[in-house]
Amino acid sequence: MKKHLYTLGMAAAFLSACSTSQTPAASGADAVSTAAKAVGAIAADPTKYASTITAADLEKHLRILASDSLEGRETGRRGQKMAADYISKHFRNIGLTGPVKTGANPYYQTFDLEESSWGEGYMTIAGKKYTMGKDFFVLGASPFQAEETAQVVFAGYGIDDPAYSDYTNLDVTGKVVVVLAGEPKKADGTYMISGTDKMGTWSQDPRTKAAAATKKGAKAVLLVTGTTDEEFQKMTGRYANALTRPSIGFGATATQPRAALMMVSPTMASALLNTKTTNLTAYGASVAKAGKPVASTFKPATGVKVKTERKRQPLPTENVLGYLEGSDLKDELIVISSHYDHEGIKDGVVYNGANDDGSGTVAVMELAQAFAEAKKAGAGPRRSILFLTVTGEEKGLLGSEYYTDHPVFPLANTVADLNIDMIGRHDKEHEGKPDYIYVIGSDKLSSELHAISENVNKTYSNLELDYTFNDPNDPNRFYYRSDHYNFAKHRIPIAFYFNGVHDDYHQPTDDVEKINFPSAEKVSRLVFHTAWELANRTERIKVDSNKK
């Protein structure tokens, strides 16, 4: 059955590759050589090469990558760079090419991130100083690097909607806008904008208010959070814990992308508006009674001083790339990806990240070796394959975002991405049933990719393919939370292989000893067979779906 599947198109492929009308510049010998390579891939039995992916080899690599000596592989740190060196040497030793044309190491796609942390932050209102981390919190970027005098204005709920706008006849250009949380209700308790008991994005996502203020030219939006200071403290506790930790990103841009968004306590808000906290609640009641925006009687404080210092330093890092050139369809590319960074060291404890995502990284390394051995045996893939291990996933999918924004190979030629993140562990839903894998996204952009995944599994692996997290209504939203998404947003079909979360997720106890390597072997072989089919089929898979 399997040999029949790969032999059907052998004669046609051979004749097609030999045709001088398709490649007029090639000699007859070159055409025959190209045809022979294509036929070799089609005729070969992939199980021979899949069998080189073993539990023992996966464990061998993971015991190095997830050892204490690599210090948790935190982005930009020594351990991450040690991991990059180990992966790149593996790619070179098995015969993969380093495809990066710039820099000292052709296996490294280097780029600069930025590490930043909050410095001094305060607002001075009527001579009283309010402190960042106690009285207010900044969500994201802020333009007040040095102390500035800010002009304050009140904008109701900060809503600009066809059904209700707080910005009518209100000039907020360059100003700091104080707004209430949530959205207004009518006297009967229904929301004014929706006309129902269902709140909208104006309540659910404060960035909506920041975006509205940005369009109106505001410099910052201060969201009054909670009805009492005690409630404010409870609602912002997680921000207080994160305030002292540095963050990593692509760095500040030349222009402020949106008005700065800050959460402020009711006491601080009342000082900014020169009123009492009870009057803030009363304003909401007056809107409910009127059934529309109302002008406030607040007379905001003048001479308000603001400073939210951000300390920044460059953080060089690198994606690691290994390239295997295909034969007659070599200009088209399959990407097999994982992230190799993790959480580093916290409070003196190493977070080894064996499952997240050392397991996916060693799977990519083993798949690379399997395809390299196939090529050495004359059965290399028709399409090229990029084995891509990225940095910065734990900081916000940064490495894969950098690659897709600065692709080494054209995205237009990239057929699919198969992404592996956390395999070899089992969640509570599959206790005692290890032969499964969550497959996410395979049908989102290409029905053909989904069909290939299903057929390959039936032919070779017989794993339970669990689509629980493929549901667009699943609250975990895993489709958006690993590196495949940066390919998907460019309409490149993806499949994401994931065994689910467990009690050791993002804990220092995510160690090698807890990995089920025979299970990881089975999943890795499934990915191999899927990649083999994608790389060797004559027609490129179609982008024919548009599911969320």
XYZ file of C-alpha atoms in Angstrom:
548
model
C 0.000 0.000 0.000
C 2.685 2.522 0.989
C 5.001 1.653 -1.886
C 2.088 1.858 -4.298
C 1.286 5.366 -3.027
C 4.782 6.651 -3.740
C 5.285 4.757 -7.003
C 2.165 5.919 -8.849
C 3.703 9.120 -10.200
C 7.227 7.800 -10.777
C 7.111 7.552 -14.545
C 5.332 10.869 -14.937
C 7.809 12.607 -12.669
C 10.729 11.127 -14.564
C 9.390 12.228 -17.960
C 8.489 15.660 -16.632
C 11.955 16.240 -15.206
C 13.590 15.024 -18.425
C 11.550 17.386 -20.614
C 13.855 19.988 -22.173
C 10.825 22.151 -22.864
C 10.555 22.773 -19.094
C 14.257 23.438 -18.547
C 15.682 24.546 -21.903
C 19.027 25.605 -20.425
C 19.700 22.206 -18.875
C 21.647 19.517 -20.671
C 20.086 16.080 -21.154
C 22.376 14.680 -18.472
C 21.363 17.392 -16.012
C 17.693 16.768 -16.680
C 18.117 13.042 -16.155
C 20.014 13.705 -12.915
C 17.244 15.978 -11.654
C 14.641 13.406 -12.636
C 16.546 10.663 -10.877
C 16.619 12.665 -7.668
C 12.892 13.329 -7.869
C 12.167 9.689 -8.544
C 14.424 8.681 -5.657
C 12.332 10.694 -3.221
C 9.032 9.419 -4.591
C 10.062 5.769 -4.690
C 11.784 5.618 -1.319
C 10.070 4.092 1.697
C 10.001 6.903 4.296
C 9.732 4.488 7.210
C 13.394 3.644 6.669
C 14.373 7.211 7.514
C 11.668 7.814 10.108
C 13.117 4.882 12.051
C 16.320 6.886 12.602
C 14.307 9.141 14.925
C 14.667 7.310 18.220
C 13.782 7.826 21.843
C 17.438 7.286 22.734
C 18.651 10.062 20.439
C 15.943 12.460 21.596
C 16.989 11.840 25.186
C 20.679 12.224 24.370
C 20.147 15.715 22.955
C 17.652 16.790 25.605
C 19.940 15.829 28.494
C 22.323 18.440 27.141
C 19.869 21.198 26.202
C 17.865 20.886 29.428
C 20.820 20.484 31.767
C 21.603 22.932 34.552
C 24.750 23.928 32.691
C 22.615 25.705 30.066
C 21.040 27.842 32.771
C 17.470 27.652 31.495
C 18.277 29.035 28.020
C 16.858 32.503 28.707
C 16.722 34.749 25.656
C 19.954 36.648 25.112
C 21.756 34.986 28.037
C 24.753 32.678 28.081
C 22.688 29.489 28.281
C 20.647 30.384 25.209
C 23.840 31.007 23.277
C 25.275 27.677 24.435
C 22.119 25.995 23.139
C 22.412 27.837 19.819
C 25.998 26.620 19.473
C 24.968 23.020 20.176
C 22.091 23.075 17.680
C 24.100 24.759 14.917
C 26.956 22.270 15.276
C 24.450 19.431 15.005
C 23.068 20.913 11.784
C 26.560 21.309 10.361
C 27.683 17.817 11.402
C 24.744 16.114 9.676
C 25.361 18.016 6.462
C 22.813 20.823 6.538
C 23.773 24.184 5.060
C 23.777 27.427 6.994
C 21.617 29.647 4.761
C 22.292 33.076 6.299
C 24.451 35.219 4.018
C 25.383 37.892 6.556
C 27.298 37.592 9.816
C 30.067 35.304 10.977
C 27.972 32.145 11.412
C 25.752 31.114 8.443
C 23.560 29.052 10.781
C 22.658 32.133 12.867
C 20.063 34.743 12.020
C 21.198 37.390 14.487
C 19.167 40.382 15.612
C 18.916 42.782 18.511
C 16.169 42.727 21.059
C 15.974 45.234 23.871
C 15.827 44.568 27.585
C 14.048 47.245 29.542
C 12.926 47.838 33.086
C 11.074 50.582 34.885
C 13.092 53.231 36.651
C 11.648 56.214 38.481
C 7.926 56.732 37.954
C 5.597 59.283 39.526
C 2.939 61.925 39.017
C 2.850 65.121 41.040
C -0.646 66.573 41.460
C -1.214 69.760 43.458
C 2.113 69.231 45.176
C 1.426 65.587 46.172
C 3.482 62.784 44.669
C 1.778 59.593 43.442
C 4.008 56.588 42.826
C 4.124 54.138 39.933
C 3.625 50.632 41.298
C 1.407 51.862 44.107
C -0.988 54.498 42.791
C -0.775 53.773 39.074
C 0.601 51.251 36.586
C 1.693 51.631 32.979
C 0.521 48.938 30.571
C 3.017 48.875 27.717
C 5.061 51.831 26.509
C 5.010 55.373 27.851
C 6.362 58.595 26.334
C 7.248 60.285 29.633
C 10.905 59.280 29.823
C 11.783 62.571 31.487
C 9.507 64.692 33.658
C 6.867 66.583 31.671
C 4.013 68.888 32.519
C 0.783 67.296 31.348
C -2.567 68.874 30.548
C -5.386 66.722 31.940
C -8.848 66.338 30.459
C -11.813 64.115 31.390
C -13.421 62.059 28.604
C -16.196 60.125 30.319
C -15.844 56.439 29.478
C -13.293 57.119 26.716
C -15.610 55.640 24.072
C -15.812 56.706 20.435
C -18.526 54.613 18.830
C -21.305 55.455 16.341
C -23.817 54.639 19.068
C -22.061 56.654 21.794
C -19.075 59.002 21.778
C -17.373 60.826 24.627
C -15.183 62.764 22.191
C -17.828 64.944 20.552
C -16.568 68.558 20.625
C -13.670 67.515 22.896
C -10.086 68.377 21.960
C -7.603 65.926 23.537
C -4.632 66.531 21.233
C -1.400 66.058 23.166
C -3.271 65.726 26.458
C -3.579 63.137 29.221
C -7.126 61.790 29.180
C -8.797 60.402 32.321
C -11.571 57.898 31.584
C -13.812 55.571 33.579
C -13.529 51.812 33.211
C -16.231 49.817 31.464
C -19.060 51.268 29.379
C -22.301 53.062 30.192
C -25.607 51.368 30.927
C -29.154 52.580 30.568
C -31.456 52.939 33.540
C -32.842 49.456 32.830
C -29.376 47.916 33.185
C -28.716 47.208 29.501
C -25.604 48.553 27.808
C -26.132 51.694 25.742
C -23.892 50.579 22.887
C -25.188 47.048 22.373
C -28.719 47.634 23.638
C -28.488 44.288 25.421
C -27.067 42.854 28.627
C -23.862 41.929 26.740
C -20.816 44.106 27.299
C -18.552 44.894 24.362
C -14.842 45.342 23.736
C -14.979 48.787 25.351
C -15.374 46.918 28.645
C -13.361 43.814 27.866
C -10.196 45.273 26.380
C -8.818 48.609 27.658
C -6.588 48.818 24.582
C -9.743 49.727 22.657
C -9.916 52.948 24.637
C -6.225 53.606 24.085
C -6.732 53.144 20.340
C -9.668 55.579 20.329
C -7.639 58.173 22.235
C -4.722 57.695 19.838
C -6.953 58.537 16.876
C -7.972 61.723 18.664
C -4.344 62.686 19.266
C -4.108 62.031 23.012
C -0.736 61.351 24.592
C -1.955 59.037 27.369
C -5.140 57.435 28.706
C -5.568 57.030 32.467
C -8.146 54.358 33.237
C -9.843 54.716 36.625
C -9.664 51.181 38.022
C -11.903 49.990 40.829
C -14.345 51.981 42.937
C -12.070 52.089 45.997
C -8.309 52.075 46.480
C -8.584 48.665 48.133
C -10.319 47.304 45.039
C -7.667 48.954 42.858
C -4.906 47.163 44.774
C -6.598 43.789 44.343
C -7.176 44.330 40.636
C -3.580 45.407 39.974
C -1.718 42.968 42.222
C -0.272 40.999 39.312
C 1.117 44.196 37.784
C 2.837 45.078 41.051
C 4.566 41.703 41.063
C 5.779 42.170 37.499
C 6.933 45.758 37.878
C 10.433 44.913 39.087
C 11.087 42.292 36.396
C 12.768 43.423 33.173
C 10.967 42.777 29.918
C 12.332 41.889 26.515
C 11.033 43.088 23.174
C 11.999 44.652 19.876
C 12.612 48.007 21.481
C 11.133 51.454 21.223
C 10.099 52.688 17.811
C 10.593 56.188 16.531
C 6.887 56.949 16.898
C 4.570 56.192 19.785
C 2.277 53.422 18.428
C -0.637 54.426 20.621
C -1.535 56.644 23.525
C 0.105 55.339 26.692
C -2.320 53.287 28.783
C -2.227 53.570 32.566
C -4.407 52.186 35.352
C -4.927 54.703 38.160
C -6.502 54.444 41.613
C -9.769 56.255 42.363
C -7.982 58.538 44.839
C -5.391 59.544 42.253
C -8.084 60.003 39.605
C -10.105 62.271 41.908
C -6.968 64.361 42.507
C -6.399 64.631 38.748
C -9.993 65.792 38.249
C -10.020 67.997 41.350
C -13.081 66.265 42.773
C -14.172 63.523 45.186
C -14.149 59.798 44.423
C -17.896 59.639 45.029
C -18.404 62.094 42.184
C -16.823 59.639 39.766
C -19.533 57.114 40.573
C -22.148 59.841 40.406
C -21.033 60.728 36.888
C -21.796 57.191 35.716
C -25.249 57.443 37.282
C -25.923 60.732 35.495
C -25.070 59.136 32.154
C -27.411 56.241 32.873
C -30.201 58.682 33.703
C -29.635 60.793 30.574
C -29.165 57.808 28.281
C -26.328 59.613 26.507
C -22.964 61.286 27.238
C -23.171 64.245 29.576
C -20.774 67.082 30.194
C -18.968 66.821 33.502
C -18.462 69.565 36.025
C -14.909 68.418 36.799
C -12.181 71.033 36.644
C -8.971 69.015 36.157
C -5.836 69.882 38.083
C -3.220 72.020 36.375
C 0.555 71.768 36.521
C 0.521 67.965 36.724
C 4.030 66.514 36.412
C 4.591 63.035 34.955
C 7.652 60.817 34.708
C 7.780 57.109 33.771
C 11.425 56.359 33.189
C 12.335 53.249 31.202
C 15.899 51.882 31.353
C 16.930 50.132 28.139
C 19.857 48.124 26.847
C 20.382 46.087 23.657
C 20.104 42.302 23.907
C 21.641 40.468 20.919
C 20.191 37.029 20.176
C 19.876 34.547 17.306
C 17.590 32.102 15.540
C 19.357 28.909 14.435
C 18.720 27.717 10.873
C 19.670 24.518 9.069
C 18.832 24.174 5.365
C 18.415 21.056 3.244
C 18.118 21.834 -0.453
C 15.512 19.938 -2.420
C 15.720 18.606 -5.954
C 13.298 19.476 -8.772
C 11.052 21.641 -6.544
C 13.862 23.171 -4.503
C 12.599 26.762 -4.800
C 9.638 25.822 -2.626
C 10.203 25.427 1.100
C 8.821 23.476 4.044
C 9.635 24.887 7.505
C 9.912 22.639 10.570
C 10.130 24.787 13.683
C 10.443 24.904 17.444
C 11.659 27.406 20.013
C 14.768 26.638 22.026
C 14.613 29.397 24.653
C 13.078 29.096 28.115
C 12.740 30.997 31.414
C 16.362 31.054 32.590
C 17.174 31.333 36.290
C 14.722 32.802 38.809
C 15.590 33.337 42.454
C 18.666 31.170 41.982
C 16.693 28.210 40.586
C 17.222 26.916 37.036
C 14.107 26.497 34.901
C 15.353 23.805 32.532
C 12.363 23.709 30.187
C 12.794 20.086 29.183
C 9.261 19.875 27.835
C 8.866 23.561 26.991
C 10.389 23.464 24.488
C 13.503 21.343 24.726
C 11.322 18.460 23.572
C 10.295 20.223 20.362
C 13.833 21.383 19.690
C 15.361 17.905 19.892
C 12.536 16.635 17.672
C 13.528 19.193 15.018
C 17.148 18.110 15.360
C 16.181 14.464 14.846
C 13.950 15.246 11.871
C 16.833 17.170 10.324
C 19.084 14.147 10.680
C 16.464 11.814 9.189
C 16.015 13.966 6.090
C 19.770 14.479 5.774
C 20.281 10.700 5.763
C 17.569 10.335 3.119
C 19.368 12.847 0.930
C 22.707 11.098 1.380
C 21.015 7.870 0.238
C 19.704 9.547 -2.927
C 16.168 9.976 -1.573
C 16.312 13.620 -0.570
C 13.144 15.719 -0.635
C 11.912 17.395 -3.800
C 11.156 20.617 -1.956
C 13.734 22.237 0.284
C 13.341 22.095 4.053
C 14.316 24.741 6.592
C 14.851 23.465 10.111
C 14.194 26.565 12.178
C 14.805 26.801 15.921
C 13.908 30.228 17.216
C 14.687 32.336 20.234
C 12.420 34.679 22.160
C 9.220 32.629 22.066
C 8.793 32.924 25.811
C 9.065 36.706 25.487
C 6.267 36.990 22.926
C 7.017 34.853 19.816
C 9.801 37.296 19.008
C 12.220 35.040 17.114
C 9.605 33.693 14.725
C 8.215 37.188 14.247
C 11.674 38.383 13.324
C 12.122 35.530 10.848
C 8.789 36.116 9.102
C 9.460 39.869 8.980
C 13.004 39.232 7.676
C 12.711 35.863 5.877
C 15.842 34.185 4.596
C 13.670 32.496 1.954
C 10.688 34.242 0.363
C 7.450 33.727 2.255
C 5.714 33.406 -1.107
C 7.715 30.203 -1.661
C 7.067 28.850 1.837
C 4.543 26.025 1.527
C 3.874 25.205 5.185
C 5.221 25.358 8.726
C 5.094 22.350 11.027
C 5.692 23.592 14.566
C 6.515 21.402 17.581
C 6.108 22.810 21.073
C 5.909 20.508 24.139
C 5.774 16.819 23.311
C 6.499 13.771 25.471
C 4.400 14.824 28.458
C 0.701 14.153 29.014
C -2.051 16.338 30.399
C -4.716 15.243 32.852
C -7.193 14.550 30.052
C -4.924 11.801 28.689
C -3.602 10.116 31.818
C -2.813 6.493 30.995
C -3.349 7.167 27.272
C -0.015 8.541 26.017
C -0.519 7.824 22.307
C -2.105 11.126 21.376
C -1.191 14.583 20.176
C -3.141 17.811 20.000
C -3.066 19.046 16.415
C -3.892 22.724 16.126
C -4.412 24.816 13.012
C -4.022 22.174 10.323
C -7.368 23.115 8.744
C -7.247 26.863 9.321
C -5.697 27.770 5.966
C -5.475 24.552 3.934
C -7.929 21.664 3.814
C -5.244 19.702 1.962
C -2.786 20.018 4.834
C -5.446 18.739 7.221
C -6.218 15.781 4.943
C -2.524 14.952 4.583
C -2.091 15.026 8.351
C -5.035 12.672 8.838
C -3.963 10.247 6.100
C -0.335 10.134 7.185
C -1.384 9.386 10.741
C -3.635 6.515 9.616
C -0.892 5.113 7.408
C 2.068 5.335 9.762
C 1.374 6.480 13.322
C -2.132 5.674 14.556
C -2.014 8.337 17.236
C -5.154 9.932 18.603
C -5.276 13.333 16.921
C -7.070 15.530 19.430
C -8.594 18.728 18.011
C -9.902 20.153 21.276
C -7.690 23.229 21.111
C -8.440 23.792 17.429
C -11.851 25.103 18.429
C -11.826 28.887 17.849
C -13.898 29.286 21.016
C -11.404 27.440 23.214
C -10.375 29.926 25.924
C -6.728 28.798 25.933
C -6.205 30.225 22.426
C -3.170 28.030 21.834
C -3.404 28.711 18.094
C -2.058 32.188 18.830
C 0.521 31.171 21.431
C 3.389 29.463 19.633
C 5.679 30.258 16.737
C 3.527 28.813 13.964
C 1.208 31.785 14.338
C 3.730 34.171 12.806
C 3.596 32.042 9.655
C -0.184 31.679 9.766
C -0.710 35.429 9.930
C 1.100 35.583 6.565
C -1.366 32.949 5.241
C 1.158 30.130 5.259
C -0.554 26.841 6.245
C 0.566 25.462 9.596
C 0.150 22.483 11.871
C 1.020 22.795 15.543
C 1.899 19.636 17.531
C 1.371 19.925 21.284
C 0.803 17.470 24.145
C -0.897 20.003 26.444
C 0.030 21.619 29.745
C 0.733 19.954 33.083
C 1.648 20.856 36.652
C 5.291 21.460 35.703
C 4.459 23.991 32.979
C 6.759 27.015 33.452
C 8.017 25.571 36.717
C 11.575 24.614 37.733
C 10.357 21.000 37.874
C 10.048 20.724 34.064
C 12.941 18.245 33.914
C 14.218 15.554 31.549
C 13.303 12.721 33.900
C 9.606 13.433 33.353
C 9.692 13.111 29.562
C 8.135 10.035 27.966
C 10.665 9.591 25.156
C 8.873 6.717 23.346
C 5.844 9.028 23.120
C 8.010 11.884 21.822
C 9.475 9.486 19.267
C 6.008 8.620 17.907
C 5.006 12.261 17.573
C 8.321 13.161 15.931
C 7.859 10.389 13.382
C 4.344 11.643 12.645
C 5.758 15.092 11.901
C 8.461 13.487 9.735
C 5.933 11.590 7.601
C 3.788 14.711 7.235
C 6.811 16.740 6.152
C 7.863 13.949 3.760
C 4.484 14.056 2.025
C 4.480 17.863 1.856
C 8.013 17.931 0.469
C 7.524 15.225 -2.169
C 3.988 15.611 -3.541
C 3.888 17.090 -7.032
C 1.365 19.852 -6.340
C 1.922 22.450 -3.664
C -0.886 22.394 -1.081
C -3.552 25.000 -1.699
C -4.501 27.826 0.622
C -8.245 27.347 0.457
C -9.532 27.953 3.981
C -9.978 30.997 6.132
C -10.859 29.698 9.565
C -10.007 31.567 12.761
